[in-house]
Short mmCIF file of C-alpha atoms in Angstrom, two decimals:
data_model
loop_
_atom_site.label_atom_id
_atom_site.label_comp_id
_atom_site.label_asym_id
_atom_site.label_seq_id
_atom_site.Cartn_x
_atom_site.Cartn_y
_atom_site.Cartn_z
CA SER A 6 152.16 -3.24 157.54
CA LYS A 7 154.96 -1.89 155.22
CA VAL A 8 152.48 0.05 153.40
CA ASP A 9 153.20 3.87 153.52
CA PHE A 10 151.03 5.30 151.13
CA ILE A 11 147.85 3.67 149.05
CA GLN A 12 146.56 4.72 145.60
CA GLU A 13 143.06 3.60 145.22
CA ASN A 14 142.34 3.08 141.17
CA ALA A 15 139.00 0.96 140.97
CA PRO A 16 136.40 1.75 138.21
CA GLU A 17 133.99 4.91 139.27
CA LYS A 18 131.29 3.51 141.02
CA ILE A 19 129.93 4.32 144.08
CA GLU A 20 129.26 1.02 145.22
CA ILE A 21 132.41 -0.60 144.15
CA LYS A 22 134.35 2.22 145.72
CA THR A 23 132.40 1.95 149.09
CA SER A 24 133.18 -1.57 149.64
CA LEU A 25 136.74 -1.51 148.51
CA LEU A 26 137.84 1.52 150.64
CA ALA A 27 135.70 0.15 153.87
CA GLU A 28 138.03 -3.02 152.95
CA ILE A 29 141.40 -1.22 152.87
CA ASP A 30 140.47 1.17 155.62
CA ALA A 31 139.56 -1.83 158.20
CA ALA A 32 142.87 -4.02 156.72
CA THR A 33 145.19 -0.77 157.35
CA ARG A 34 147.30 1.29 160.43
CA PRO A 35 145.12 3.88 160.55
CA ASP A 36 147.83 6.47 160.25
CA ILE A 37 148.42 5.51 156.47
CA VAL A 38 146.97 7.76 153.81
CA ILE A 39 144.33 6.13 151.65
CA ALA A 40 144.11 8.42 148.08
CA SER A 41 141.54 7.42 145.70
CA SER A 42 141.83 8.12 142.00
CA SER A 43 138.28 9.46 140.68
CA SER A 44 137.70 12.21 137.71
CA GLY A 45 134.85 13.59 139.45
CA LEU A 46 133.31 11.55 142.55
CA PRO A 47 134.04 13.11 145.75
CA SER A 48 135.00 10.81 148.32
CA SER A 49 132.53 11.62 151.39
CA LYS A 50 130.01 9.72 148.54
CA PHE A 51 131.98 6.58 149.21
CA ILE A 52 133.61 6.77 152.75
CA GLY A 53 130.41 5.92 154.34
CA LYS A 54 131.35 2.32 155.22
CA CYS A 55 134.87 3.26 156.81
CA THR A 56 135.23 2.91 160.38
CA ASN A 57 138.56 2.50 160.97
CA ASN A 58 140.01 6.03 160.19
CA PRO A 59 137.88 7.96 157.41
CA GLY A 60 140.32 10.78 158.22
CA ARG A 61 143.25 9.53 156.14
CA ILE A 62 141.12 9.42 152.87
CA LEU A 63 141.07 11.95 150.42
CA ILE A 64 141.15 12.22 146.20
CA GLY A 65 144.36 12.08 144.88
CA HIS A 66 143.40 12.10 140.65
CA PRO A 67 145.65 12.30 138.30
CA PHE A 68 145.43 13.34 134.56
CA ASN A 69 145.86 11.12 131.38
CA PRO A 70 148.13 10.16 130.31
CA PRO A 71 148.77 9.64 134.17
CA HIS A 72 152.64 8.38 133.42
CA LEU A 73 153.58 11.37 131.75
CA MET A 74 151.17 14.68 133.28
CA PRO A 75 152.28 16.46 136.27
CA LEU A 76 148.83 17.31 137.45
CA VAL A 77 147.36 15.50 140.67
CA GLU A 78 144.38 17.24 141.73
CA ILE A 79 144.09 16.08 145.84
CA VAL A 80 140.40 16.71 147.38
CA PRO A 81 139.99 15.84 151.00
CA ASN A 82 136.71 15.38 152.56
CA GLN A 83 134.92 17.55 155.68
CA LYS A 84 136.37 14.49 157.72
CA THR A 85 140.04 14.45 155.90
CA GLU A 86 142.57 15.38 158.30
CA LYS A 87 145.26 18.33 157.50
CA SER A 88 147.99 16.02 157.87
CA SER A 89 146.31 13.80 155.56
CA VAL A 90 146.55 16.80 152.80
CA GLU A 91 150.12 17.40 153.39
CA THR A 92 151.07 13.82 153.39
CA ALA A 93 149.60 13.56 150.16
CA VAL A 94 151.26 16.60 148.78
CA GLN A 95 154.49 15.45 149.73
CA PHE A 96 154.08 12.19 148.78
CA TYR A 97 153.01 13.36 145.16
CA LYS A 98 155.73 15.98 145.01
CA SER A 99 158.39 13.18 145.32
CA LEU A 100 157.37 11.47 142.42
CA ASN A 101 158.19 14.68 140.78
CA LYS A 102 153.99 15.59 140.23
CA ARG A 103 152.45 18.89 140.72
CA PRO A 104 149.97 18.04 143.44
CA VAL A 105 147.25 21.02 143.43
CA VAL A 106 144.69 21.17 146.79
CA LEU A 107 141.10 21.73 146.32
CA HIS A 108 139.73 23.41 149.74
CA GLN A 109 136.17 21.81 149.34
CA GLU A 110 134.50 19.05 147.17
CA VAL A 111 132.56 19.99 143.91
CA PRO A 112 131.73 17.43 141.31
CA GLY A 113 134.38 16.76 138.87
CA PHE A 114 137.12 18.81 140.87
CA ALA A 115 138.88 21.55 138.76
CA ALA A 116 140.32 20.60 136.00
CA ASN A 117 137.56 18.18 134.61
CA ARG A 118 135.07 20.92 135.31
CA LEU A 119 137.31 23.53 133.13
CA GLN A 120 137.66 20.64 130.59
CA ALA A 121 133.59 20.02 130.40
CA ALA A 122 133.36 23.72 129.93
CA LEU A 123 135.60 24.19 127.10
CA CYS A 124 134.36 20.53 125.52
CA SER A 125 130.45 21.54 125.83
CA GLU A 126 130.96 24.68 123.58
CA ALA A 127 133.20 22.93 121.48
CA TYR A 128 130.56 20.37 121.11
CA SER A 129 127.90 22.96 120.58
CA LEU A 130 129.76 24.96 117.89
CA VAL A 131 130.38 21.88 116.20
CA SER A 132 127.30 20.48 116.25
CA ARG A 133 125.23 23.68 115.40
CA GLY A 134 127.43 23.50 111.96
CA ILE A 135 129.14 26.66 112.62
CA ILE A 136 132.55 25.31 112.46
CA SER A 137 133.90 21.71 111.97
CA ALA A 138 135.49 19.45 114.09
CA GLU A 139 138.64 19.74 111.89
CA ASP A 140 138.77 23.32 112.59
CA LEU A 141 137.53 23.51 115.96
CA ASP A 142 140.49 21.43 116.80
CA ALA A 143 142.81 23.43 115.23
CA CYS A 144 141.83 26.46 116.75
CA VAL A 145 142.81 24.87 120.26
CA THR A 146 146.20 23.43 119.27
CA ASN A 147 147.41 26.80 117.68
CA SER A 148 146.11 29.41 120.17
CA LEU A 149 144.39 28.07 123.40
CA GLY A 150 146.84 25.11 123.97
CA PRO A 151 150.00 26.35 123.20
CA ARG A 152 149.43 29.27 125.55
CA TRP A 153 147.79 26.97 128.62
CA ALA A 154 150.64 24.48 128.05
CA LEU A 155 152.89 27.62 129.49
CA THR A 156 150.90 30.19 131.43
CA GLY A 157 147.71 29.49 133.10
CA PRO A 158 144.37 31.58 132.41
CA LEU A 159 144.55 33.85 135.21
CA LEU A 160 147.95 34.59 134.52
CA ALA A 161 147.58 35.47 131.07
CA ASN A 162 144.84 37.40 132.06
CA ALA A 163 147.06 39.32 134.36
CA MET A 164 150.02 39.75 131.64
CA GLY A 165 147.25 41.09 129.12
CA GLY A 166 146.32 43.39 131.58
CA GLY A 167 149.34 44.45 131.80
CA GLY A 168 150.60 42.97 134.79
CA GLY A 169 150.17 43.24 138.51
CA THR A 170 146.38 42.78 140.33
CA ASP A 171 145.71 45.99 139.28
CA GLY A 172 146.15 44.79 135.78
CA PHE A 173 144.42 41.46 136.08
CA ARG A 174 141.46 43.26 137.51
CA HIS A 175 141.49 46.25 134.89
CA LEU A 176 141.25 43.63 132.20
CA LEU A 177 138.44 41.98 133.87
CA GLU A 178 136.10 44.93 134.04
CA HIS A 179 137.64 46.00 130.57
CA LEU A 180 136.38 42.45 129.24
CA GLY A 181 133.65 41.78 131.67
CA PRO A 182 130.63 43.24 129.32
CA ALA A 183 131.87 41.42 125.94
CA THR A 184 132.46 38.23 128.11
CA GLU A 185 129.22 38.43 129.38
CA VAL A 186 127.42 38.72 125.59
CA TRP A 187 129.27 35.70 124.34
CA LEU A 188 128.52 33.80 127.97
CA LYS A 189 124.65 34.54 127.47
CA ASP A 190 124.52 33.32 123.77
CA MET A 191 126.90 30.38 124.75
CA GLN A 192 124.13 29.30 127.52
CA ASP A 193 121.33 29.82 125.22
CA HIS A 194 122.70 27.39 122.58
CA ALA A 195 124.17 24.72 124.97
CA PHE A 196 124.87 21.67 123.99
CA GLU A 197 122.47 18.55 124.95
CA PHE A 198 123.41 15.07 124.80
CA ASN A 199 120.38 13.82 122.77
CA LYS A 200 120.65 11.93 119.53
CA GLU A 201 120.08 14.82 117.04
CA SER A 202 122.91 16.73 118.65
CA LEU A 203 125.88 13.55 119.14
CA ASP A 204 124.48 12.57 115.18
CA ALA A 205 125.66 16.18 114.09
CA LEU A 206 128.65 16.48 115.86
CA SER A 207 130.13 12.62 115.17
CA THR A 208 129.55 13.11 111.85
CA SER A 209 132.01 16.18 111.75
CA VAL A 210 134.11 14.16 114.28
CA GLY A 211 134.17 11.64 111.78
CA GLU A 212 135.10 13.60 108.77
CA GLU A 213 138.14 14.75 110.74
CA LEU A 214 139.23 11.50 111.61
CA LYS A 215 138.84 10.22 107.75
CA GLY A 216 142.37 8.46 107.28
CA LYS A 217 144.07 8.75 110.49
CA ASP A 218 145.54 5.97 112.83
CA VAL A 219 144.24 7.18 116.04
CA GLN A 220 146.96 4.82 117.84
CA SER A 221 150.12 6.68 116.17
CA LEU A 222 148.39 10.16 116.65
CA GLU A 223 148.93 9.13 120.16
CA ALA A 224 152.03 7.86 120.32
CA GLU A 225 153.28 10.85 118.50
CA ARG A 226 151.50 12.95 121.07
CA ASP A 227 153.11 11.30 123.67
CA ARG A 228 156.20 11.63 122.51
CA LEU A 229 155.86 15.20 121.96
CA LEU A 230 154.31 16.04 125.39
CA VAL A 231 157.62 14.39 126.98
CA GLU A 232 159.76 17.39 124.76
CA ILE A 233 157.23 20.22 125.57
CA LEU A 234 157.41 19.03 129.89
CA LYS A 235 161.49 18.85 129.05
CA LEU A 236 161.01 22.44 127.21
CA LYS A 237 159.34 23.63 130.54
CA ASN A 238 161.75 22.23 133.16
CA SER A 239 164.75 23.40 131.07
CA SER B 55 145.61 50.74 93.79
CA LYS B 56 148.89 48.58 94.45
CA VAL B 57 147.10 46.52 97.47
CA ASP B 58 146.36 43.35 97.40
CA PHE B 59 144.61 42.44 100.58
CA ILE B 60 143.74 44.70 103.93
CA GLN B 61 143.97 43.83 107.41
CA GLU B 62 141.90 46.36 109.50
CA ASN B 63 143.00 46.45 113.29
CA ALA B 64 141.00 49.49 114.71
CA PRO B 65 139.61 49.78 118.15
CA GLU B 66 136.49 47.55 118.83
CA LYS B 67 134.24 50.05 118.79
CA ILE B 68 130.92 49.99 116.35
CA GLU B 69 131.34 53.81 115.66
CA ILE B 70 134.97 53.65 114.70
CA LYS B 71 135.04 50.46 112.66
CA THR B 72 131.58 51.78 110.73
CA SER B 73 133.27 54.76 109.72
CA LEU B 74 136.83 53.17 108.95
CA LEU B 75 135.43 50.44 107.08
CA ALA B 76 132.96 52.45 104.82
CA GLU B 77 136.30 55.09 104.09
CA ILE B 78 138.27 51.61 103.37
CA ASP B 79 135.62 50.60 101.05
CA ALA B 80 134.89 53.55 98.89
CA ALA B 81 138.39 53.97 98.23
CA THR B 82 140.01 50.29 97.18
CA ARG B 83 138.87 48.47 94.14
CA PRO B 84 136.12 46.16 94.84
CA ASP B 85 137.87 42.71 94.71
CA ILE B 86 140.29 43.61 96.81
CA VAL B 87 139.33 41.43 100.25
CA ILE B 88 138.84 43.70 103.68
CA ALA B 89 139.69 41.26 106.70
CA SER B 90 138.62 43.32 110.16
CA SER B 91 140.42 41.88 113.42
CA SER B 92 137.35 41.79 116.24
CA SER B 93 138.14 39.92 118.72
CA GLY B 94 134.44 38.95 119.07
CA LEU B 95 132.24 41.67 117.21
CA PRO B 96 130.87 40.34 114.00
CA SER B 97 131.48 42.52 110.86
CA SER B 98 127.38 42.39 109.97
CA LYS B 99 127.55 45.02 112.86
CA PHE B 100 129.91 47.50 111.27
CA ILE B 101 129.33 47.15 107.13
CA GLY B 102 126.24 49.24 107.18
CA LYS B 103 127.94 52.42 105.46
CA CYS B 104 129.83 50.21 102.63
CA THR B 105 128.28 50.59 99.52
CA ASN B 106 131.07 49.80 96.98
CA ASN B 107 131.44 46.11 97.48
CA PRO B 108 130.48 44.95 101.40
CA GLY B 109 130.79 41.48 100.06
CA ARG B 110 134.71 41.11 100.31
CA ILE B 111 134.31 42.29 103.97
CA LEU B 112 134.80 39.74 106.68
CA ILE B 113 136.32 39.21 110.01
CA GLY B 114 139.85 37.85 110.23
CA HIS B 115 140.97 37.10 113.51
CA PRO B 116 144.71 36.91 114.64
CA PHE B 117 145.41 35.87 118.42
CA ASN B 118 147.45 36.96 120.81
CA PRO B 119 150.77 37.19 120.11
CA PRO B 120 149.85 37.53 116.89
CA HIS B 121 153.59 37.60 115.15
CA LEU B 122 153.68 34.17 116.99
CA MET B 123 150.02 32.22 117.23
CA PRO B 124 149.44 30.37 113.92
CA LEU B 125 145.50 30.82 114.29
CA VAL B 126 143.46 32.98 112.38
CA GLU B 127 139.52 33.00 112.66
CA ILE B 128 138.01 33.80 109.12
CA VAL B 129 134.10 34.82 110.19
CA PRO B 130 132.22 35.87 106.58
CA ASN B 131 129.11 37.53 107.11
CA GLN B 132 125.72 36.78 105.19
CA LYS B 133 127.01 39.19 102.44
CA THR B 134 130.64 38.17 102.34
CA GLU B 135 131.01 36.18 99.14
CA LYS B 136 132.59 32.61 99.16
CA SER B 137 135.51 33.80 96.57
CA SER B 138 136.26 36.57 99.55
CA VAL B 139 136.75 33.77 102.23
CA GLU B 140 138.61 31.59 99.69
CA THR B 141 141.03 34.67 99.19
CA ALA B 142 141.44 35.25 102.95
CA VAL B 143 142.46 31.10 103.91
CA GLN B 144 144.90 31.31 100.76
CA PHE B 145 146.62 35.18 101.68
CA TYR B 146 146.95 33.23 105.44
CA LYS B 147 147.97 29.88 104.61
CA SER B 148 150.87 32.26 102.51
CA LEU B 149 151.74 33.87 105.86
CA ASN B 150 152.51 30.22 107.49
CA LYS B 151 149.34 30.88 109.31
CA ARG B 152 146.50 28.14 110.35
CA PRO B 153 143.30 29.94 109.43
CA VAL B 154 139.79 27.92 110.21
CA VAL B 155 136.77 29.29 108.95
CA LEU B 156 133.38 29.77 111.00
CA HIS B 157 129.81 29.28 108.80
CA GLN B 158 128.04 31.57 110.89
CA GLU B 159 128.39 34.88 112.72
CA VAL B 160 128.52 33.77 116.80
CA PRO B 161 129.69 36.57 119.37
CA GLY B 162 132.84 35.72 120.33
CA PHE B 163 133.68 33.68 117.25
CA ALA B 164 135.10 30.18 118.14
CA ALA B 165 138.42 30.53 120.41
CA ASN B 166 137.28 33.36 122.33
CA ARG B 167 134.07 31.23 123.39
CA LEU B 168 136.05 28.55 123.85
CA GLN B 169 138.39 30.73 126.05
CA ALA B 170 135.52 32.37 128.27
CA ALA B 171 133.69 28.89 128.92
CA LEU B 172 137.16 27.70 130.77
CA CYS B 173 137.89 31.32 132.01
CA SER B 174 134.34 31.80 133.62
CA GLU B 175 134.00 28.35 135.66
CA ALA B 176 138.20 29.06 136.70
CA TYR B 177 137.16 32.57 138.15
CA SER B 178 134.38 30.81 139.83
CA LEU B 179 136.32 28.11 141.50
CA VAL B 180 138.90 30.92 142.86
CA SER B 181 136.40 33.54 143.74
CA ARG B 182 134.81 30.82 145.71
CA GLY B 183 137.69 29.75 147.65
CA ILE B 184 137.85 26.18 146.51
CA ILE B 185 141.28 26.40 144.88
CA SER B 186 144.02 29.10 144.58
CA ALA B 187 144.94 31.23 141.52
CA GLU B 188 148.29 29.86 141.75
CA ASP B 189 146.58 26.23 141.96
CA LEU B 190 144.02 26.89 139.41
CA ASP B 191 146.95 27.83 136.97
CA ALA B 192 148.84 24.77 137.62
CA CYS B 193 145.76 22.72 136.43
CA VAL B 194 145.58 24.24 133.28
CA THR B 195 149.57 24.13 132.54
CA ASN B 196 150.24 20.35 133.93
CA SER B 197 147.48 18.89 132.28
CA LEU B 198 144.94 20.55 129.98
CA GLY B 199 147.13 23.00 128.14
CA PRO B 200 150.08 20.76 127.31
CA ARG B 201 147.54 18.28 126.38
CA TRP B 202 145.62 20.84 123.81
CA ALA B 203 149.10 22.12 122.57
CA LEU B 204 149.31 18.70 120.62
CA THR B 205 145.61 17.51 120.70
CA GLY B 206 142.19 19.17 120.01
CA PRO B 207 139.69 18.28 122.28
CA LEU B 208 137.34 16.22 119.56
CA LEU B 209 140.29 14.22 118.87
CA ALA B 210 141.19 13.66 122.48
CA ASN B 211 138.18 12.36 122.90
CA ALA B 212 137.68 10.25 120.19
CA MET B 213 141.34 8.99 121.66
CA GLY B 214 139.79 8.39 125.19
CA GLY B 215 137.15 6.45 123.63
CA GLY B 216 139.69 4.24 121.41
CA GLY B 217 139.79 5.65 118.40
CA GLY B 218 137.14 5.83 115.30
CA THR B 219 134.01 7.76 115.64
CA ASP B 220 132.43 5.19 117.43
CA GLY B 221 135.17 5.80 119.66
CA PHE B 222 133.98 9.07 119.82
CA ARG B 223 129.83 8.63 120.56
CA HIS B 224 130.70 5.96 122.59
CA LEU B 225 132.70 8.01 125.02
CA LEU B 226 130.61 10.84 124.68
CA GLU B 227 127.62 8.36 125.90
CA HIS B 228 129.67 7.13 128.73
CA LEU B 229 130.98 10.71 129.93
CA GLY B 230 127.39 12.44 129.40
CA PRO B 231 125.73 11.61 132.35
CA ALA B 232 128.75 12.64 134.69
CA THR B 233 129.70 15.71 132.70
CA GLU B 234 125.50 16.76 132.76
CA VAL B 235 125.87 16.96 136.46
CA TRP B 236 129.09 18.86 136.63
CA LEU B 237 128.09 20.81 133.98
CA LYS B 238 124.62 21.90 136.24
CA ASP B 239 126.74 22.34 139.14
CA MET B 240 129.21 25.01 137.23
CA GLN B 241 126.10 26.80 135.86
CA ASP B 242 124.78 27.14 139.60
CA HIS B 243 127.46 28.91 140.45
CA ALA B 244 128.44 30.71 137.45
CA PHE B 245 130.79 33.72 138.19
CA GLU B 246 129.24 37.09 138.13
CA PHE B 247 131.39 40.01 137.50
CA ASN B 248 130.46 41.92 140.50
CA LYS B 249 132.36 43.66 143.32
CA GLU B 250 132.79 41.00 145.88
CA SER B 251 133.32 38.21 143.12
CA LEU B 252 136.31 40.20 141.60
CA ASP B 253 137.82 41.31 145.05
CA ALA B 254 138.26 37.68 145.93
CA LEU B 255 139.30 36.67 142.58
CA SER B 256 141.97 39.66 142.40
CA THR B 257 143.15 38.90 145.87
CA SER B 258 144.16 35.03 144.90
CA VAL B 259 145.96 36.14 141.82
CA GLY B 260 147.85 39.26 143.94
CA GLU B 261 149.15 36.19 145.91
CA GLU B 262 150.01 34.39 142.81
CA LEU B 263 151.63 37.47 141.25
CA LYS B 264 153.95 38.22 144.17
CA GLY B 265 157.77 38.45 143.67
CA LYS B 266 156.97 37.48 139.90
CA ASP B 267 158.00 39.74 137.41
CA VAL B 268 155.37 39.76 134.44
CA GLN B 269 157.36 41.30 131.30
CA SER B 270 160.43 38.44 131.99
CA LEU B 271 157.31 36.06 132.61
CA GLU B 272 155.97 37.19 128.91
CA ALA B 273 159.49 37.18 127.37
CA GLU B 274 159.95 33.59 128.72
CA ARG B 275 156.65 32.67 127.56
CA ASP B 276 157.15 33.62 124.23
CA ARG B 277 160.70 32.01 123.71
CA LEU B 278 159.15 28.77 124.66
CA LEU B 279 155.80 29.11 122.47
CA VAL B 280 158.42 29.43 119.67
CA GLU B 281 160.17 26.04 120.78
CA ILE B 282 156.60 24.31 121.18
CA LEU B 283 155.62 25.54 117.70
CA LYS B 284 158.61 24.42 116.63
CA LEU B 285 158.27 20.65 118.02
CA LYS B 286 154.91 20.76 116.33
CA ASN B 287 156.42 21.12 112.79
CA SER B 288 159.34 18.93 113.50
#
């Protein structure tokens, strides 16, 4: 009864979450918001056995590494009350997180869909032998990553178009035809999760990893991540 | 005759580049590398009138803002000599750039294909009303961007899998099925460059831009970009 907000982080299995959520829902005051962490599974898939108050259940999805990354995705299901969404937004803000709200359930939510879109093309380019894993990663860390650390893709488009809504629209109308050619070619060569593609991809990643210690790379990444987030808040 | 390297930055129109390249090719020593800047058009499309030495022509594609971003994509065509690729790599390195080499021409090259993949899904999510433009941009600047500023997507996967080639492969095999569900859903709702979608998207971007001065945002981005690049080199 002293609980004010519940963050559930069980494994992403429908059966586990279904029985766990039923238990939490039954055992807690109906006004307490229950945020379920899931990296893509919408909550409507696992609230079927909640009979106390399923309207206070939503997705609250932090992003790796969660103790550093500001983003939390809030995804209500069709039964979620608006007040529960608002409570979750305020809760995450109070932890200095940056909550974003999705207005409809979609598999993968927003950030992981965006990530999957980019990664899928990365896997394709490397498995086809067009670019090495090391150079592919360098592409991202030396252009898109630093850009997107500071400016989201839509604001970047508006900037590229010279500013304003008209600038954004002008840029899209101008780039659209070329982009459609690229997207069509990407779709024609979409990565498939089969043994042959995975072999080619893993071999190139293996070459990139040669001589690198992933644990120390991770520590260095976290150190620099803190510095970048400090810079942005300065 | 005192020229050692040519960087051509004419507008991305096949006719313009075709006649300009023919002129440059005819007027210069055949051992001088000619790098053409193009954001997606492969050089095989516009070297048809070069008769002196088309083998020294390749794509050298810098990334916006080019005076700050380290990335340069080098894309040979089928006739480009290996020595020309090597000369271009050394030239860009001497300018403290980070050249990457594509081994085959593909429309959009690497970075712009990756960007188009992510942007296309961003346009879809916002035009469908699933998330606002402002929250979509916040998704990227508060998670994917800072991560990719430091670690490319493939190395990040290897880290997520616990390190090593096996870690990478394990993660992909583990995430593959969920990712395929997301990708299928994304393909079913792919953004189309028509008036209705552009209207919905531009309206949401317009709300994000309200009260913002794009020029001062750009100046602030460039200032922070320099700081991030300094951090990474420290």
